[in-house]
Amino acid sequence: MSILIRGGTVVTAEAEYRADVLIEGETIAAVGPDLQAPQGARVIDATGKYIIPGGIDPHTHFELPFMGTVASEDFFTGTSAAAAGGTTMCIDFVIPSPQQSMMEAYKNWMGWAEKAACDYSFHVAVTWWDDSVKQDMHTLATEHGVNSFKHFMAYKNAIMCDDETLVNSFKTAKELGALCTIHAENGELVHVLQQEIFEKGITGPEGHPLSRPPEVEGEAANRAIRIAEVLGVPVYLVHTSCIDALESVTRARLEGQRVYAEVLAQHLVIDDSVYRNTDWDTAAHYVMSPPFRAKEHQAALWKGLQAGMIQTTATDHCCFCSDQKRAGQDDFRKIPNGTAGVEDRMGVLWHHGVRSGKLTPSEFVAATSSNAAKIFNIFPKKGALMAGSDADVVIWDPEKTRTISVDTHHQNIDFNIYEGMEITGNADVTISRGLVVWENDTLSTVRGRGQYVNRDCNAEFWSSQRKRNQAAEPTKVERT
Ligand code: URQ
Ligand code: ZN
Ligand code: ZN
């Protein structure tokens, strides 16, 4: 099947220009002016609209087993909702339980993901350490296309990494040419603060942000960045939510250290007043980690994105319905942490980023697609509009308005953190590897059509990192 998208303005991370896009089968065949439609091709008129690479969300948790329950969004409904918002690839997470074989966990997640409607890949979390973990990291990197390993510095007595595990894993990642991604919150401090706050009688959702102040994230961010600096390994901080963490990222990047940062769309536009909502269910739906922050942090995060200190945007899409959140009815520490957003990320970023003048359309494409593809080494297969790229293409209507609501979203959760937000700028048509999966506000995704995307390690790229970071070769002092 051929598709010719005609009359639109192509927007890449590099430029905007008038061009047509020809798709043949699952691949982009040509991008250029006045392309001719092959016999039998479908022609889509994109006049007055943008043609952009399909969005990449580098941080989702579909059907995650977590805090005694399982996230309500699965790989089919989640990748479908993503497509409705213009995202055509999600990078999810394999999170082994402590002492669980990494390979066994990887096989479990690969089984769950077989139902995906759009393409996906996995970061694999290092949640404990022994030689078998080291061996599994090698196997995953060399045989299964995993080039990023996740480290939770939070969640004590569950999946938290101590410094010994961080150091062992970072050293292994360096051998492999893999990237270390980090959930940066000091889990020991969170544990103590949770206890203190609960014992003061604060049991509701308002206790959650009190137990994870920005300093707790700032300390962990700095520690992870410094460990990486000494070991000469690149790091990627997921869901950077506050000034304290952003300052550590900025310092390191200005020193030439290879540090990447991600911001969640929701952390850019929602502040911590949500936890003071008098309706328990509503406040509980905003319990995620790191928590929503005071207003000054949103402004700083936008500046970090504009300045290029933050490279990617994500959602950390991890859905728990009201009945699941109520597990923490009497104790905020038991509220499953997570919020949704995979469907709304790109529209929220366009409305609050591009329409406000903070981002150009090209910067929007970089932040929602191309930068993630480059960092995770799948460009130009993904995140690009070039001949030979996968035909993950979105016709973006900058004037299309919608009001975000649980009543109309396609996410499998009974709440929407953006409820009532009117946004202008939305996906008109979403194409996933050559198949139209979203058009006329209707999904036509196919269960199981999504494919696993291998991501090769990048030893050569990181080796430049080694040279930049390592002090002069240590030498032995000869003593007579
Ligand atoms: O920490 C994460 O990224 C996972 C467990 C989702 N939950 C959350 O609150 N961010
Ligand atoms: Zn996290
Ligand atoms: Zn997460």
Coordinates of C-alpha atoms and ligand atoms in Angstrom, one line a residue:
M1 CA 0.0 0.0 0.0
S2 CA 1.3 3.4 -1.0
I3 CA 0.4 6.7 0.7
L4 CA 1.2 10.1 -0.7
I5 CA 0.9 13.0 1.9
R6 CA 0.6 16.1 -0.2
G7 CA 0.6 19.9 0.4
G8 CA 1.9 19.9 3.9
T9 CA 4.9 21.4 5.7
V10 CA 7.4 18.9 6.8
V11 CA 8.9 19.6 10.3
T12 CA 12.0 17.8 11.4
A13 CA 14.2 18.6 14.4
E14 CA 16.4 20.5 11.9
A15 CA 14.0 22.5 9.7
E16 CA 10.5 23.2 8.4
Y17 CA 9.9 23.2 4.7
R18 CA 7.2 22.6 2.1
A19 CA 7.4 19.0 1.0
D20 CA 5.4 15.9 0.2
V21 CA 6.0 12.5 1.8
L22 CA 5.6 9.2 -0.1
I23 CA 5.2 6.0 1.9
E24 CA 5.6 2.6 0.3
G25 CA 4.7 -0.3 2.5
E26 CA 6.1 0.2 6.0
T27 CA 8.9 2.6 4.9
I28 CA 9.2 6.2 3.8
A29 CA 10.1 6.2 0.1
A30 CA 10.7 9.9 -0.6
V31 CA 10.4 13.3 1.0
G32 CA 10.4 16.2 -1.5
P33 CA 8.4 18.8 -3.5
D34 CA 5.6 17.8 -5.9
L35 CA 6.0 14.0 -5.6
Q36 CA 3.9 11.9 -8.0
A37 CA 1.4 9.4 -6.6
P38 CA 2.1 5.9 -7.8
Q39 CA -0.7 3.9 -9.4
G40 CA -3.3 3.0 -6.7
A41 CA -1.7 5.1 -4.0
R42 CA -3.9 6.8 -1.4
V43 CA -3.4 10.6 -1.5
I44 CA -3.9 12.5 1.8
D45 CA -4.2 16.3 1.5
A46 CA -2.2 17.9 4.3
T47 CA -2.6 21.5 3.2
G48 CA -2.2 23.9 6.1
K49 CA -0.9 21.1 8.3
Y50 CA 2.5 19.9 9.5
I51 CA 4.0 16.5 8.7
I52 CA 6.1 15.3 11.7
P53 CA 7.9 12.1 12.7
G54 CA 5.8 9.9 14.9
G55 CA 6.2 10.8 18.6
I56 CA 8.5 8.6 20.8
D57 CA 7.6 8.3 24.5
P58 CA 10.8 7.1 26.2
H59 CA 9.1 6.4 29.5
T60 CA 6.0 4.2 29.9
H61 CA 4.9 1.4 32.3
F62 CA 2.1 -0.6 30.6
E63 CA 0.7 -3.4 32.9
L64 CA 3.4 -2.8 35.4
P65 CA 3.1 -5.0 38.6
F66 CA 3.8 -2.5 41.3
M67 CA 3.0 -1.8 45.0
G68 CA 0.7 -4.8 45.2
T69 CA -1.3 -4.3 42.1
V70 CA -0.9 -4.1 38.3
A71 CA -1.2 -0.9 36.2
S72 CA -4.6 -0.8 34.4
E73 CA -3.2 0.1 31.0
D74 CA -1.9 -2.8 28.9
F75 CA 0.3 -2.8 25.9
F76 CA -2.5 -2.8 23.4
T77 CA -4.7 -0.1 25.0
G78 CA -1.6 1.9 25.9
T79 CA 0.0 2.0 22.5
S80 CA -3.4 2.7 20.9
A81 CA -4.0 5.7 23.2
A82 CA -0.5 6.8 22.4
A83 CA -1.3 6.7 18.6
A84 CA -4.4 8.8 19.2
G85 CA -2.1 11.6 20.5
G86 CA 0.6 11.2 17.8
T87 CA 3.0 8.9 19.6
T88 CA 4.0 5.8 17.5
M89 CA 6.7 4.3 19.7
C90 CA 7.0 3.7 23.5
I91 CA 10.1 2.7 25.4
D92 CA 8.8 0.7 28.4
F93 CA 10.6 -0.9 31.3
V94 CA 11.4 -4.4 32.3
I95 CA 11.7 -4.3 36.2
P96 CA 12.9 -7.5 37.7
S97 CA 11.9 -8.1 41.3
P98 CA 14.9 -8.3 43.6
Q99 CA 16.6 -11.7 43.2
Q100 CA 14.5 -12.4 40.0
S101 CA 16.5 -13.3 36.9
M102 CA 16.8 -10.4 34.6
M103 CA 16.3 -12.7 31.6
E104 CA 13.2 -14.2 33.1
A105 CA 11.7 -10.7 33.7
Y106 CA 12.7 -9.7 30.2
K107 CA 10.8 -12.7 28.8
N108 CA 7.7 -11.9 30.9
W109 CA 7.6 -8.3 29.5
M110 CA 8.2 -9.5 26.0
G111 CA 5.2 -11.8 26.3
W112 CA 3.0 -9.0 27.6
A113 CA 4.1 -6.7 24.8
E114 CA 3.1 -9.1 22.0
K115 CA -0.4 -7.4 22.1
A116 CA 1.1 -3.9 21.4
A117 CA -0.5 -2.0 18.5
C118 CA 2.5 0.2 17.8
D119 CA 6.3 -0.3 18.1
Y120 CA 8.0 -0.6 21.5
S121 CA 11.3 -1.3 23.2
F122 CA 12.6 -1.8 26.7
H123 CA 14.9 -0.3 29.2
V124 CA 15.9 -3.0 31.7
A125 CA 16.1 -2.2 35.4
V126 CA 19.0 -3.3 37.6
T127 CA 17.2 -3.9 40.9
W128 CA 19.8 -6.1 42.6
W129 CA 23.4 -7.4 41.9
D130 CA 25.4 -10.5 41.6
D131 CA 27.4 -12.0 38.7
S132 CA 24.3 -13.4 37.1
V133 CA 23.0 -9.8 36.7
K134 CA 26.2 -8.8 35.1
Q135 CA 26.0 -11.7 32.7
D136 CA 22.4 -11.0 31.9
M137 CA 23.2 -7.3 31.1
H138 CA 25.8 -8.6 28.6
T139 CA 23.3 -11.0 27.1
L140 CA 20.6 -8.4 26.8
A141 CA 23.0 -5.9 25.2
T142 CA 24.7 -8.2 22.8
E143 CA 21.8 -10.5 21.8
H144 CA 18.5 -8.6 22.5
G145 CA 19.0 -5.0 21.5
V146 CA 18.9 -3.5 24.9
N147 CA 21.2 -0.4 25.1
S148 CA 19.8 1.2 28.3
F149 CA 19.7 0.0 31.9
K150 CA 17.5 1.7 34.5
H151 CA 18.4 2.4 38.1
F152 CA 15.8 3.3 40.8
M153 CA 17.5 5.2 43.6
A154 CA 14.0 5.3 45.3
Y155 CA 11.6 2.6 46.5
K156 CA 13.6 1.2 49.5
N157 CA 12.8 -2.4 50.4
A158 CA 11.6 -2.9 46.8
I159 CA 13.5 -2.1 43.7
M160 CA 15.9 0.5 45.0
C161 CA 19.6 0.4 44.0
D162 CA 22.2 1.1 46.7
D163 CA 25.5 2.7 45.7
E164 CA 27.3 -0.6 45.4
T165 CA 24.7 -1.8 42.8
L166 CA 24.9 1.6 41.0
V167 CA 28.7 1.4 40.7
N168 CA 28.7 -2.3 39.6
S169 CA 26.0 -1.7 37.0
F170 CA 27.5 1.6 35.7
K171 CA 30.9 -0.2 35.2
T172 CA 29.2 -3.0 33.3
A173 CA 27.2 -0.5 31.2
K174 CA 30.5 1.2 30.3
E175 CA 32.0 -2.1 29.1
L176 CA 28.9 -2.6 26.9
G177 CA 28.6 0.9 25.6
A178 CA 25.2 1.1 27.2
L179 CA 23.4 4.1 28.7
C180 CA 22.4 4.3 32.4
T181 CA 19.0 5.8 33.1
I182 CA 18.2 7.0 36.6
H183 CA 15.2 7.5 38.8
A184 CA 16.9 10.0 41.1
E185 CA 15.4 10.2 44.6
N186 CA 17.2 9.3 47.8
G187 CA 15.2 6.3 48.9
E188 CA 16.6 6.3 52.4
L189 CA 15.5 9.9 53.0
V190 CA 12.1 9.2 51.5
H191 CA 11.6 6.2 53.8
V192 CA 12.5 8.3 57.0
L193 CA 10.4 11.3 55.9
Q194 CA 7.4 9.1 55.1
Q195 CA 7.6 7.6 58.6
E196 CA 7.9 11.0 60.3
I197 CA 5.0 12.5 58.4
F198 CA 2.7 9.6 58.9
E199 CA 3.5 9.6 62.6
K200 CA 2.5 13.2 62.8
G201 CA -1.0 12.1 61.7
I202 CA -0.7 13.2 58.0
T203 CA -2.1 10.1 56.3
G204 CA -3.6 11.6 53.1
P205 CA -2.2 12.3 49.7
E206 CA -0.8 15.6 50.9
G207 CA 1.8 13.6 52.8
H208 CA 3.3 12.3 49.6
P209 CA 5.1 15.5 48.3
L210 CA 6.1 16.3 51.9
S211 CA 8.1 13.0 52.0
R212 CA 9.9 13.7 48.7
P213 CA 10.9 17.4 48.7
P214 CA 13.1 18.7 45.8
E215 CA 16.3 18.3 47.9
V216 CA 15.7 14.5 48.0
E217 CA 15.7 14.5 44.2
G218 CA 18.6 16.9 43.9
E219 CA 20.8 14.8 46.2
A220 CA 20.3 11.7 44.2
A221 CA 20.6 13.4 40.9
N222 CA 24.0 14.9 41.9
R223 CA 25.2 11.5 43.4
A224 CA 24.3 9.6 40.2
I225 CA 25.9 12.2 38.0
R226 CA 29.1 12.3 40.1
I227 CA 29.4 8.5 40.2
A228 CA 29.0 8.5 36.4
E229 CA 31.6 11.2 36.0
V230 CA 34.2 9.2 38.0
L231 CA 33.4 6.0 36.1
G232 CA 33.2 7.7 32.8
V233 CA 29.8 6.5 31.8
P234 CA 26.9 8.6 30.3
V235 CA 23.7 9.0 32.3
Y236 CA 20.1 9.9 31.5
L237 CA 17.9 11.3 34.3
V238 CA 14.3 10.3 33.8
H239 CA 11.4 12.6 35.0
T240 CA 13.6 15.5 36.1
S241 CA 11.0 17.4 38.1
C242 CA 12.7 20.2 40.0
I243 CA 15.3 23.0 40.1
D244 CA 17.5 21.0 42.4
A245 CA 18.0 18.2 39.9
L246 CA 18.1 20.5 36.9
E247 CA 21.0 22.4 38.5
S248 CA 23.0 19.2 38.8
V249 CA 22.3 18.4 35.2
T250 CA 23.2 21.9 34.0
R251 CA 26.5 22.0 36.0
A252 CA 27.6 18.6 34.6
R253 CA 26.6 19.4 31.0
L254 CA 28.4 22.8 31.2
E255 CA 31.5 20.8 32.3
G256 CA 31.2 18.6 29.2
Q257 CA 29.9 15.5 30.9
R258 CA 27.6 13.4 28.9
V259 CA 24.4 13.8 30.9
Y260 CA 20.9 13.7 29.4
A261 CA 17.6 14.7 31.0
E262 CA 14.0 14.0 30.4
V263 CA 11.0 16.0 31.6
L264 CA 7.4 14.7 31.9
A265 CA 4.7 16.8 30.1
Q266 CA 2.7 16.8 33.3
H267 CA 5.6 18.2 35.4
L268 CA 5.7 21.2 33.0
V269 CA 2.1 22.3 33.5
I270 CA 0.7 20.9 36.8
D271 CA 1.8 22.1 40.3
D272 CA 1.6 20.7 43.8
S273 CA -1.7 22.4 44.6
V274 CA -3.4 19.2 43.3
Y275 CA -2.4 17.4 46.6
R276 CA -4.5 19.9 48.6
N277 CA -7.7 19.0 46.7
T278 CA -10.3 18.1 49.4
D279 CA -11.5 15.2 47.3
W280 CA -9.3 12.2 48.4
D281 CA -9.7 10.3 45.1
T282 CA -8.7 13.4 43.0
A283 CA -5.6 14.1 45.2
A284 CA -4.6 10.5 45.2
H285 CA -4.7 10.3 41.4
Y286 CA -1.8 12.8 41.3
V287 CA 0.4 10.6 43.6
M288 CA 3.4 9.8 41.5
S289 CA 7.2 10.1 42.0
P290 CA 8.8 12.5 41.8
P291 CA 5.7 14.4 42.9
F292 CA 4.3 17.6 41.3
R293 CA 6.2 20.6 42.5
A294 CA 5.6 24.2 43.4
K295 CA 5.1 26.6 40.5
E296 CA 8.7 27.9 40.3
H297 CA 9.9 24.5 39.3
Q298 CA 7.7 24.4 36.2
A299 CA 9.2 27.7 34.9
A300 CA 12.7 26.3 35.5
L301 CA 11.9 23.1 33.6
W302 CA 10.6 25.0 30.6
K303 CA 13.8 27.0 30.6
G304 CA 15.9 23.8 30.9
L305 CA 14.0 22.4 27.8
Q306 CA 14.4 25.7 25.9
A307 CA 18.1 25.9 26.7
G308 CA 18.8 22.3 25.7
M309 CA 19.7 21.1 29.2
I310 CA 16.7 18.8 29.0
Q311 CA 16.5 16.9 25.7
T312 CA 13.4 14.7 25.8
T313 CA 9.8 14.7 27.0
A314 CA 7.9 11.6 28.3
T315 CA 4.9 10.7 30.4
D316 CA 5.9 7.9 32.8
H317 CA 2.4 6.5 31.9
C318 CA 1.6 4.2 34.8
C319 CA -2.1 3.9 35.4
F320 CA -4.0 3.0 38.6
C321 CA -7.7 3.4 38.7
S322 CA -9.5 4.9 41.7
D323 CA -10.2 1.5 43.4
Q324 CA -6.4 0.7 43.1
K325 CA -5.4 4.1 44.5
R326 CA -7.7 3.5 47.5
A327 CA -5.2 0.8 48.8
G328 CA -3.7 3.9 50.4
Q329 CA -7.0 5.2 51.9
D330 CA -5.5 5.3 55.4
D331 CA -1.9 5.6 54.6
F332 CA -0.5 7.7 51.7
R333 CA 2.6 5.4 51.6
K334 CA 0.4 2.7 50.2
I335 CA -1.1 4.7 47.3
P336 CA 0.3 3.1 44.1
N337 CA 2.5 5.7 42.5
G338 CA 1.8 6.7 38.9
T339 CA -0.2 8.9 36.6
A340 CA -1.3 8.6 32.9
G341 CA -0.7 10.9 29.9
V342 CA 0.6 8.9 26.9
E343 CA -2.3 10.2 24.8
D344 CA -1.9 13.9 25.8
R345 CA 1.8 14.5 25.9
M346 CA 2.3 15.9 22.4
G347 CA -0.9 18.0 22.4
V348 CA -0.1 19.5 25.8
L349 CA 3.5 20.3 24.7
W350 CA 2.3 21.9 21.5
H351 CA -0.3 24.0 23.2
H352 CA 1.8 25.1 26.1
G353 CA 5.1 25.0 24.3
V354 CA 4.8 26.0 20.7
R355 CA 1.6 28.2 20.8
S356 CA 3.1 30.1 23.8
G357 CA 6.3 30.7 21.8
K358 CA 8.6 28.8 24.1
L359 CA 9.4 26.1 21.5
T360 CA 9.6 26.2 17.7
P361 CA 7.9 23.4 15.8
S362 CA 11.4 21.9 15.1
E363 CA 12.2 22.1 18.8
F364 CA 8.9 20.4 19.5
V365 CA 9.8 17.5 17.1
A366 CA 13.2 17.2 18.7
A367 CA 11.7 17.0 22.2
T368 CA 8.9 14.6 21.4
S369 CA 10.6 12.3 19.0
S370 CA 14.1 12.9 17.4
N371 CA 16.2 13.5 20.5
A372 CA 14.9 10.2 22.1
A373 CA 15.7 8.4 18.9
K374 CA 19.2 9.8 18.8
I375 CA 20.0 9.2 22.5
F376 CA 18.7 5.6 22.4
N377 CA 20.4 4.9 19.0
I378 CA 17.4 4.2 16.8
F379 CA 17.7 7.3 14.5
P380 CA 17.0 7.6 11.6
K381 CA 14.9 4.4 11.7
K382 CA 12.8 6.2 14.2
G383 CA 12.3 9.9 14.9
A384 CA 13.1 11.0 11.3
L385 CA 11.3 11.8 8.0
M386 CA 13.8 10.4 5.5
A387 CA 13.8 7.9 2.7
G388 CA 14.4 4.6 4.4
S389 CA 13.0 5.6 7.8
D390 CA 10.1 3.6 9.3
A391 CA 6.8 5.2 8.1
D392 CA 5.9 6.5 11.5
V393 CA 4.3 9.7 10.4
V394 CA 1.9 12.2 11.9
I395 CA -0.2 14.8 10.1
W396 CA -0.3 17.5 12.8
D397 CA -3.1 20.1 12.7
P398 CA -1.9 23.2 14.6
E399 CA -5.5 24.6 14.7
K400 CA -7.3 21.4 15.8
T401 CA -8.7 22.0 19.3
R402 CA -9.9 19.5 21.8
T403 CA -10.8 19.5 25.5
I404 CA -9.0 16.8 27.4
S405 CA -11.3 14.6 29.5
V406 CA -11.7 11.1 30.9
D407 CA -15.0 11.0 29.1
T408 CA -13.3 11.1 25.7
H409 CA -9.7 9.8 26.2
H410 CA -8.6 6.3 25.0
Q411 CA -6.5 5.6 28.1
N412 CA -7.6 2.7 30.3
I413 CA -8.0 4.7 33.5
D414 CA -10.9 6.4 35.2
F415 CA -9.2 9.8 35.6
N416 CA -7.3 12.3 33.5
I417 CA -4.7 14.5 35.2
Y418 CA -5.4 17.3 32.5
E419 CA -9.2 17.1 32.9
G420 CA -10.9 20.0 31.3
M421 CA -7.7 21.5 29.7
E422 CA -8.5 22.9 26.2
I423 CA -5.6 22.4 23.9
T424 CA -5.0 23.6 20.3
G425 CA -2.7 21.5 18.2
N426 CA -3.4 17.8 17.8
A427 CA -2.7 14.8 15.8
D428 CA -5.1 14.7 12.7
V429 CA -3.7 11.5 11.2
T430 CA -1.3 9.0 12.8
I431 CA 0.5 6.4 10.6
S432 CA 2.4 3.5 12.3
R433 CA 4.8 1.8 9.9
G434 CA 2.7 2.7 6.9
L435 CA -0.8 1.8 8.5
V436 CA -3.2 4.7 9.2
V437 CA -4.1 4.0 12.9
W438 CA -5.7 7.3 13.8
E439 CA -8.0 9.4 11.5
N440 CA -11.2 11.3 11.9
D441 CA -10.8 11.0 15.6
T442 CA -11.1 7.3 15.3
L443 CA -8.6 4.6 16.2
S444 CA -8.0 1.7 13.9
T445 CA -5.0 0.1 15.6
V446 CA -4.4 -3.7 15.2
R447 CA -3.7 -5.8 18.2
G448 CA -0.2 -7.3 18.0
R449 CA 1.0 -5.3 15.0
G450 CA 3.5 -3.4 17.1
Q451 CA 7.1 -4.6 16.7
Y452 CA 10.0 -4.8 19.2
V453 CA 12.7 -2.3 18.2
N454 CA 16.3 -3.4 18.8
R455 CA 18.6 -0.7 20.1
D456 CA 22.3 -1.4 19.5
C457 CA 24.8 -0.3 22.1
N458 CA 27.1 2.5 21.2
A459 CA 30.6 1.7 22.5
E460 CA 32.3 4.0 20.0
F461 CA 30.1 7.0 20.9
W462 CA 30.6 6.4 24.6
S463 CA 34.3 5.9 24.1
S464 CA 34.6 9.6 23.3
Q465 CA 32.9 10.1 26.7
R466 CA 35.6 8.0 28.3
K467 CA 38.4 10.2 27.0
R468 CA 36.6 13.4 28.0
N469 CA 36.0 12.2 31.5
Q470 CA 39.0 10.2 32.5
A471 CA 41.8 12.1 34.2
A472 CA 45.3 11.5 32.8
E473 CA 46.2 7.8 33.0
P474 CA 47.1 7.1 36.6
T475 CA 50.8 6.3 37.0
K476 CA 52.7 4.5 39.7
V477 CA 55.3 6.4 41.7
E478 CA 58.7 4.8 41.5
R479 CA 60.3 4.9 45.0
T480 CA 63.9 4.1 45.7
Ligands
URQ1 O1 8.9 5.5 39.4 C1 8.5 5.2 38.3 O2 8.9 5.7 37.3 C2 7.4 4.2 38.1 C3 7.3 3.2 39.3 C4 6.0 4.8 37.9 N1 5.5 5.5 39.1 C5 5.8 6.8 39.4 O3 5.3 7.4 40.3 N2 6.6 7.5 38.6
ZN2 ZN 10.5 6.7 38.2
ZN3 ZN 8.7 5.4 35.4

